[in-house]
Short mmCIF file of C-alpha atoms and ligand atoms in Angstrom, two decimals:
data_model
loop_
_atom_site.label_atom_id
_atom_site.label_comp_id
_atom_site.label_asym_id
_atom_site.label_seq_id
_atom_site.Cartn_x
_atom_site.Cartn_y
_atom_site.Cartn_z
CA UNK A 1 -25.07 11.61 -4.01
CA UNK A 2 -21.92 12.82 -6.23
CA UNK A 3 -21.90 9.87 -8.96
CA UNK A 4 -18.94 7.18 -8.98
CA UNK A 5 -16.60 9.22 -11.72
CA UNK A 6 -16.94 11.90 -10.68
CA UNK A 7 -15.90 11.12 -6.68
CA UNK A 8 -12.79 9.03 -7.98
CA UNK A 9 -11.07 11.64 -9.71
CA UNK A 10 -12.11 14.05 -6.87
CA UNK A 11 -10.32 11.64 -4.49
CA UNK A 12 -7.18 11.10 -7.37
CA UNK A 13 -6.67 15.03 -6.96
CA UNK A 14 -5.60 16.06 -3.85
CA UNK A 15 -4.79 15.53 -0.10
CA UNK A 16 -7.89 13.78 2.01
CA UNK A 17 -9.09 14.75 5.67
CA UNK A 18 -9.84 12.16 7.98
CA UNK A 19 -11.15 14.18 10.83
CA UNK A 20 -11.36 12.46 14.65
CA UNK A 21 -14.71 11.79 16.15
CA UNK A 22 -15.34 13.84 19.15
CA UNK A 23 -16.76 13.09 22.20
CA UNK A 24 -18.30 14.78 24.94
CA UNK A 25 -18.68 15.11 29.12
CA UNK A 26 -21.10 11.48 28.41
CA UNK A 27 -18.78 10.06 26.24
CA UNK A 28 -21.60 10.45 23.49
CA UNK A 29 -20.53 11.70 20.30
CA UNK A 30 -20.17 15.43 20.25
CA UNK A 31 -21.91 16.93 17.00
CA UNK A 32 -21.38 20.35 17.61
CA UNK A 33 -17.25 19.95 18.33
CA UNK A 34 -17.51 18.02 15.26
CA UNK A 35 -19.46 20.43 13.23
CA UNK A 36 -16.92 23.70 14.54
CA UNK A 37 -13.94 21.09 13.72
CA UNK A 38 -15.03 20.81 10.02
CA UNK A 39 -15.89 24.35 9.38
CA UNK A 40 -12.18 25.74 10.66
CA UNK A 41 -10.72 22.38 8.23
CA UNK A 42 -12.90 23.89 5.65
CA UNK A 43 -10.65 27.05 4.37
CA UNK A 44 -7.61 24.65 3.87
CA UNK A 45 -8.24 22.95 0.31
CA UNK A 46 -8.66 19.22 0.42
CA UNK A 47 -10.37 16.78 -2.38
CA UNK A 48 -12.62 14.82 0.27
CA UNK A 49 -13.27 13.87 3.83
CA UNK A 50 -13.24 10.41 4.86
CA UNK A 51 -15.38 10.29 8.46
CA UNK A 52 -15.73 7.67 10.84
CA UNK A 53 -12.19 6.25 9.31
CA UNK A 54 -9.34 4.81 11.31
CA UNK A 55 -8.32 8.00 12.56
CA UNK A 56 -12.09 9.07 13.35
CA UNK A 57 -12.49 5.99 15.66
CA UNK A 58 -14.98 3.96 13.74
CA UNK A 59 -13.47 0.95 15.17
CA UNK A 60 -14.95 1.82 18.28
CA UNK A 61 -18.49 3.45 17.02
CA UNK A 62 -21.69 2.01 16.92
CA UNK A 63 -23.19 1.41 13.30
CA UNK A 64 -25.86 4.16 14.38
CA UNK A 65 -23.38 6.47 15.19
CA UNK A 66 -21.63 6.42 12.27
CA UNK A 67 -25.09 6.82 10.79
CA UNK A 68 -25.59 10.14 12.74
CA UNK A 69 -21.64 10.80 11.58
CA UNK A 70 -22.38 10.79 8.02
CA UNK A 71 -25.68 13.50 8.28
CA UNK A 72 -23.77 15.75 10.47
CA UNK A 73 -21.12 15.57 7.96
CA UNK A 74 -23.32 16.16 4.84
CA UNK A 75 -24.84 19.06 6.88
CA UNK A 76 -22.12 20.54 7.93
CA UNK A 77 -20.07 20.33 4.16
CA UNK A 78 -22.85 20.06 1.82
CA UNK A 79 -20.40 20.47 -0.84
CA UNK A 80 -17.76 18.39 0.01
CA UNK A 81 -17.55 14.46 -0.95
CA UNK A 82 -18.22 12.77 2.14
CA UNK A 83 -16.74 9.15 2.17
CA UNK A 84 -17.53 7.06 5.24
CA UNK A 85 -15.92 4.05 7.06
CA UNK A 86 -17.72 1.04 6.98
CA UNK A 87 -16.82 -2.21 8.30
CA UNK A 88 -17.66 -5.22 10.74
CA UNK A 89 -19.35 -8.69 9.45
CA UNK A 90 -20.00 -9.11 6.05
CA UNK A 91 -24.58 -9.02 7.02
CA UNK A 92 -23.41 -5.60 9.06
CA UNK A 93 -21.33 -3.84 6.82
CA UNK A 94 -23.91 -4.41 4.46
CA UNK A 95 -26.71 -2.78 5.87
CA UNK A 96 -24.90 0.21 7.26
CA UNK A 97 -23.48 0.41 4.16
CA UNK A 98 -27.30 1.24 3.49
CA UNK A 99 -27.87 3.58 6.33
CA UNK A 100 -24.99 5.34 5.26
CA UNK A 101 -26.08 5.57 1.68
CA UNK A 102 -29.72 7.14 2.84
CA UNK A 103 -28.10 9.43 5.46
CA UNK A 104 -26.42 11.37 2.70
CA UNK A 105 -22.79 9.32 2.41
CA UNK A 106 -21.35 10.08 -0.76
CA UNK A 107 -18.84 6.78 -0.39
CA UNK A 108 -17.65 4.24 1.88
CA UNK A 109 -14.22 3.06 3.04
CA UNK A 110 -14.28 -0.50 3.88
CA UNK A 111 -13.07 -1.13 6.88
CA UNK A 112 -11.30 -4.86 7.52
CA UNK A 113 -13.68 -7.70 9.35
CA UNK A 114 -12.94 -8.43 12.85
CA UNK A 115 -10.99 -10.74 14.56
CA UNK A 116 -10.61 -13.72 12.65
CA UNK A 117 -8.01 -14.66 9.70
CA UNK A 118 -10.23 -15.26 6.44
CA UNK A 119 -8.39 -16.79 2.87
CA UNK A 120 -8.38 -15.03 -0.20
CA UNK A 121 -11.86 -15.91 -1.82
CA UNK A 122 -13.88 -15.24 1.57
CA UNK A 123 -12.45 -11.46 1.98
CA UNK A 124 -13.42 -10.66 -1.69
CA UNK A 125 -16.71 -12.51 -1.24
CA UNK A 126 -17.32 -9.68 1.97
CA UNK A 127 -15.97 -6.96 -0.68
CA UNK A 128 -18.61 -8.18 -3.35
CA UNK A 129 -21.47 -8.12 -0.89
CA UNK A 130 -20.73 -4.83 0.38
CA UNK A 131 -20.51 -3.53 -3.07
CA UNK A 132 -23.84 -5.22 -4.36
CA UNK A 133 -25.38 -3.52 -1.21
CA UNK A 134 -24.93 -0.07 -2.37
CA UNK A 135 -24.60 2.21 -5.22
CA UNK A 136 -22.35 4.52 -3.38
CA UNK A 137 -18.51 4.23 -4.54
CA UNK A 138 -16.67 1.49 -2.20
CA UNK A 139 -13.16 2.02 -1.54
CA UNK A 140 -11.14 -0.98 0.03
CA UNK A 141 -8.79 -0.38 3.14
CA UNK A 142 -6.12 -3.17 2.65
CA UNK A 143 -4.95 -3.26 6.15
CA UNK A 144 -4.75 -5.81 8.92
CA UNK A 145 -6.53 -9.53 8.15
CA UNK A 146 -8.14 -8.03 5.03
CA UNK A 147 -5.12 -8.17 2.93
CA UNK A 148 -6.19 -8.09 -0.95
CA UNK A 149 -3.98 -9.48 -3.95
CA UNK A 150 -3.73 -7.71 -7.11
CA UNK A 151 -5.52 -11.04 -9.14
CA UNK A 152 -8.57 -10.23 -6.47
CA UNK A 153 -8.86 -6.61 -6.92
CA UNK A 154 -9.07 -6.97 -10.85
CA UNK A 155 -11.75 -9.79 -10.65
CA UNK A 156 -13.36 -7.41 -8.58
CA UNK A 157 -12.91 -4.52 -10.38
CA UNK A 158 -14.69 -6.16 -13.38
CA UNK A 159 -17.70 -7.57 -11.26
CA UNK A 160 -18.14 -4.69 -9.52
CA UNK A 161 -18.58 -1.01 -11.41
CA UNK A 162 -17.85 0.87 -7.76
CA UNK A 163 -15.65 -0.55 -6.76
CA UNK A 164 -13.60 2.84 -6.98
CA UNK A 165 -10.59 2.74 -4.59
CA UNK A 166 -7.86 1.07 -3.31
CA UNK A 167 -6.37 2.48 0.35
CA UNK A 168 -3.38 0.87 1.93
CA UNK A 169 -2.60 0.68 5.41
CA UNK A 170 0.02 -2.52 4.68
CA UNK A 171 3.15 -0.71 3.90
CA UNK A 172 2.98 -4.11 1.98
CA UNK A 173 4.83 -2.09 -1.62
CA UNK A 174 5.77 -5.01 -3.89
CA UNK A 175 1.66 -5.51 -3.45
CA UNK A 176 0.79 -1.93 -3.64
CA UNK A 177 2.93 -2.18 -6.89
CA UNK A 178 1.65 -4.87 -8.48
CA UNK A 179 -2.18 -3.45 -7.49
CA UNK A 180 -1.30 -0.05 -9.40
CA UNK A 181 0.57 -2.02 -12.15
CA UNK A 182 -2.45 -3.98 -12.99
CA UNK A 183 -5.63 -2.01 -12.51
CA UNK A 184 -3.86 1.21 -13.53
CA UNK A 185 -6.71 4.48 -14.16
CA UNK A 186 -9.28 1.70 -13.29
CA UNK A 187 -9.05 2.40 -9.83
CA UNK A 188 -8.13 5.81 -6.95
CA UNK A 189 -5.39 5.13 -5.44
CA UNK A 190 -5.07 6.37 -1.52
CA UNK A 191 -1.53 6.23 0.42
CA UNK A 192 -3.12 5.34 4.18
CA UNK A 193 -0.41 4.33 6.33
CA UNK A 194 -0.64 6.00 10.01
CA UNK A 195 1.18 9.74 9.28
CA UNK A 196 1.16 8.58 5.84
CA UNK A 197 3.47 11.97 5.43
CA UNK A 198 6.43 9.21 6.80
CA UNK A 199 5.92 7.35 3.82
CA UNK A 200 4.26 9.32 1.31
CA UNK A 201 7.50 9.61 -1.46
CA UNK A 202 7.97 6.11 -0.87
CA UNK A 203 4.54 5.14 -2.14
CA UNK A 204 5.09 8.07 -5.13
CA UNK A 205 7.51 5.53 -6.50
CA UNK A 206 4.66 2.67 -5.83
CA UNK A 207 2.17 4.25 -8.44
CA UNK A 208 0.07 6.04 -5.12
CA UNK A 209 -0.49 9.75 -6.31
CA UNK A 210 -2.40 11.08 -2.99
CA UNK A 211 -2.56 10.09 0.36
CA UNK A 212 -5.07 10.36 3.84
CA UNK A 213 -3.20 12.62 6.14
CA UNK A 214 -4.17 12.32 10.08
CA UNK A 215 -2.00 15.27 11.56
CA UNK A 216 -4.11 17.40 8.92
CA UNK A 217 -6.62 17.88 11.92
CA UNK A 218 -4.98 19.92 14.34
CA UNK A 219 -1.43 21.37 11.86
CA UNK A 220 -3.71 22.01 8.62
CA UNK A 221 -0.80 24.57 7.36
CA UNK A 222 1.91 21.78 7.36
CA UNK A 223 -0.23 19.03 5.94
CA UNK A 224 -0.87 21.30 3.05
CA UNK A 225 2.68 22.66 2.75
CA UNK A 226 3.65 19.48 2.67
CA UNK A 227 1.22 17.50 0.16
CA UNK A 228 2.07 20.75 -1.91
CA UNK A 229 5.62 19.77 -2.08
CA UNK A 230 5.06 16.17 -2.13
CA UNK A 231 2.79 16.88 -5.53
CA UNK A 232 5.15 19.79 -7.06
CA UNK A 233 7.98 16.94 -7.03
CA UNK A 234 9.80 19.32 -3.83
CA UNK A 235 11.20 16.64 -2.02
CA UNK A 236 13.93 19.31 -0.19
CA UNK A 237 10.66 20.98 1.09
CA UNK A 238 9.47 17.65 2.35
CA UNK A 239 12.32 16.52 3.65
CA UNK A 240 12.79 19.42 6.09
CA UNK A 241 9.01 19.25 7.18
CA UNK A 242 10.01 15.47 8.09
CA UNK A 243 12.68 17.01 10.31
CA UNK A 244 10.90 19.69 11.13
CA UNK A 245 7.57 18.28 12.37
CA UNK A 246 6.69 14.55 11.64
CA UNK A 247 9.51 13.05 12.61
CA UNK A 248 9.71 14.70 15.69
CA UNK A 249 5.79 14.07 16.09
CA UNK A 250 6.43 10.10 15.34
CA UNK A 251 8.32 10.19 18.15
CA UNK A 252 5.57 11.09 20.40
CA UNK A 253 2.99 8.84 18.70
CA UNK A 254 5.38 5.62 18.98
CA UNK A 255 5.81 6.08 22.91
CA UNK A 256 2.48 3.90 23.18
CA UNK A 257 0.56 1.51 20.89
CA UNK A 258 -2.35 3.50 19.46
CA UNK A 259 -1.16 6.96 19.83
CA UNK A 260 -1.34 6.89 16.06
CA UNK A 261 -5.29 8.23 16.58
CA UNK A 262 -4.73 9.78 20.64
CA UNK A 263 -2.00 12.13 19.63
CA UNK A 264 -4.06 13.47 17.12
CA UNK A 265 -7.29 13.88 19.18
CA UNK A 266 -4.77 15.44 21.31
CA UNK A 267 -3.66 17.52 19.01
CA UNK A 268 -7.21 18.58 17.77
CA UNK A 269 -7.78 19.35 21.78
CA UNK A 270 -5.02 21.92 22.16
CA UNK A 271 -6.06 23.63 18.73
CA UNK A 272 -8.94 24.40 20.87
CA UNK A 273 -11.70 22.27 20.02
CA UNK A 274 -13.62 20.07 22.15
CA UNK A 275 -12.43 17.22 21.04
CA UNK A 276 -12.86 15.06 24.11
CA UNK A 277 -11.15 11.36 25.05
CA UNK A 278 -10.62 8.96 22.98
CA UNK A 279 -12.73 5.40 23.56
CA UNK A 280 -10.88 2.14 24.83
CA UNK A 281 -8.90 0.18 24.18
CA UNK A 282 -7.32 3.58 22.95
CA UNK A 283 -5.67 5.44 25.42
CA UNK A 284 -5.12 9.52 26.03
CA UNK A 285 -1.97 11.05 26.31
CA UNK A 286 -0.14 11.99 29.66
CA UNK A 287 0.16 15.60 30.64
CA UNK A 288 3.97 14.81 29.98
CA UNK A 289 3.46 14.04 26.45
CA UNK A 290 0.39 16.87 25.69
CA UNK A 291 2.80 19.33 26.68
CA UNK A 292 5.18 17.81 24.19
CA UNK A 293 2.66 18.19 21.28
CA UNK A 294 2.06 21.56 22.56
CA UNK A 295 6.08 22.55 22.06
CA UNK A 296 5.35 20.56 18.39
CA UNK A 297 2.47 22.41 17.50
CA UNK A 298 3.98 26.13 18.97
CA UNK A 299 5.64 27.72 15.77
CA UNK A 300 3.94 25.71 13.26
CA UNK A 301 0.23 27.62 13.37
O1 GLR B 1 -8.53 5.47 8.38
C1 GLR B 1 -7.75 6.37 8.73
O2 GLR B 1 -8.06 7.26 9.52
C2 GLR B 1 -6.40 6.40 8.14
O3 GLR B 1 -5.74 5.42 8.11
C3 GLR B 1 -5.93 7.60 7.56
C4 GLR B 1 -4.89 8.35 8.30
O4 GLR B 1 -5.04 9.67 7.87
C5 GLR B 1 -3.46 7.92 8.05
O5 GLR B 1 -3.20 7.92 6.70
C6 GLR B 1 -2.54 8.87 8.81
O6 GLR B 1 -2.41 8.63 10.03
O7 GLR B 1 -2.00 9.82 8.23
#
């Protein structure tokens, strides 16, 4: 397991993969897509790869799965920190927190609860369980009902030595600001709105150095060119990739809710790899819109 220092400033230094989880014929999950899907990934530089996450489906995994997600993972990058998502009741994110730890996970990404609204104290009382449960670095996904406050991320911070990161999915920035205001080096900070690119100088100004990018699966070359830009200070570079590509790719995603994970898949698909469908409630694309992301993707490989 790569110790708690020395995965935050690996996450603090670059762009992050959050690869898709594919599926096969069954529906099962498909470790050999998964494993040729990684290895092509693996010549573009990135600090970490967070699997299972949002983008990778975890919402609709089971907790053995994402078990079975974190050893192919660790097989198939031995050298690469692999951060996992992690989520679901406070008891159950707690022990796969666990099975993740002993099948090679080098972090987790806590995922929000489900379903019901919970006040301040109860979602840092879920953080601080999950945290106790493992020694693995813990980064928290502020997103949805799990909302955290600046005043409970520092009382965390202190009770809890890894407790390492601090993802937002909000676009909440007066909290994102006040978060990197008051923990400041304490904690890795991870930009993790959906096509985070769309918001990515935005959360610059916000004190969020690095980001999770989702169209990194299937256009590697422009995720790179463009968190190359982003860090160089080159915003005229990525402001005509925003033209160029991810505006024009938002487009797509926004025709249907959820598209923010299917057009990727999709994309991942017509890069050649068997990426398979995605699982309901999510929804795949029409042949309409995959030939869209074909035109999108045409010209930028
Ligand atoms: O958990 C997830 O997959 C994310 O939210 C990360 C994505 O990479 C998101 O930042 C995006 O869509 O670019």
């Amino acid at each position: 397991m790569i110790d708690n220092e020395t995965l935050k400033s690996r996450i603090d230094g670059g762009l992050l993969s959050f690869p898709v989880t594919p599926f096969g014929a069954d529906g099962d999950f498909a470790p050999e897509p998964f494993r040729a899907h990684l290895e092509w990934l693996s010549d573009y530089p990135v600090s970490g790869l967070f699997v299972a996450g949002g983008t990778g489906e975890m919402f609709s995994l089971t907790p053995s799965e994402i078990v079975e997600i974190t050893r192919t993972a660790k097989q198939a990058q031995p050298e690469a920190p692999i951060m996992v998502g992690c989520g679901y009741g406070t008891r159950m994110a707690c022990e796969l927190a666990q099975g993740i730890e002993e099948a090679g996970g080098d972090g987790i990404l806590l995922l929000p609860h489900y379903l019901i609204g919970a006040p301040q104290d109860g979602i840092a009382e879920r953080i601080r369980a999950v945290c106790k449960s493992t020694k693995m670095g813990v980064i928290v996904y502020n997103r949805g009902q799990a909302r955290v406050t600046a005043e409970t991320l520092e009382q965390l911070a202190d009770e809890c030595p890894n407790l390492i990161g601090f993802k937002d999915g909000t676009g909440d920035i007066d909290t994102v600001r006040r978060v990197t205001l008051k923990l400041g080096d304490r904690l890795s900070y991870i930009g993790g709105m959906p096509t985070h690119e769309l918001f990515a100088q935005a959360y610059r100004g916000a004190g969020m150095a690095t980001y999770s990018s989702a169209v990194f699966n299937f256009v590697p070359e422009t995720a790179v060119a463009f968190h190359r830009a982003f860090t160089a200070g080159d915003d005229a570079t990525c402001e005509r990739l925003l033209e160029e590509f991810y505006y024009p790719f938002a487009a797509i995603r926004d025709r249907k809710t959820g598209y923010a994970v299917s057009a990727i898949k999709a994309g991942v698909r017509l890069r050649g790899f068997e990426a398979g469908p995605v699982r309901a409630p999510l929804t795949d694309l029409t042949e309409e819109e995959m030939g869209l992301m074909q035109d999108l993707i045409r010209g930028r490989s």
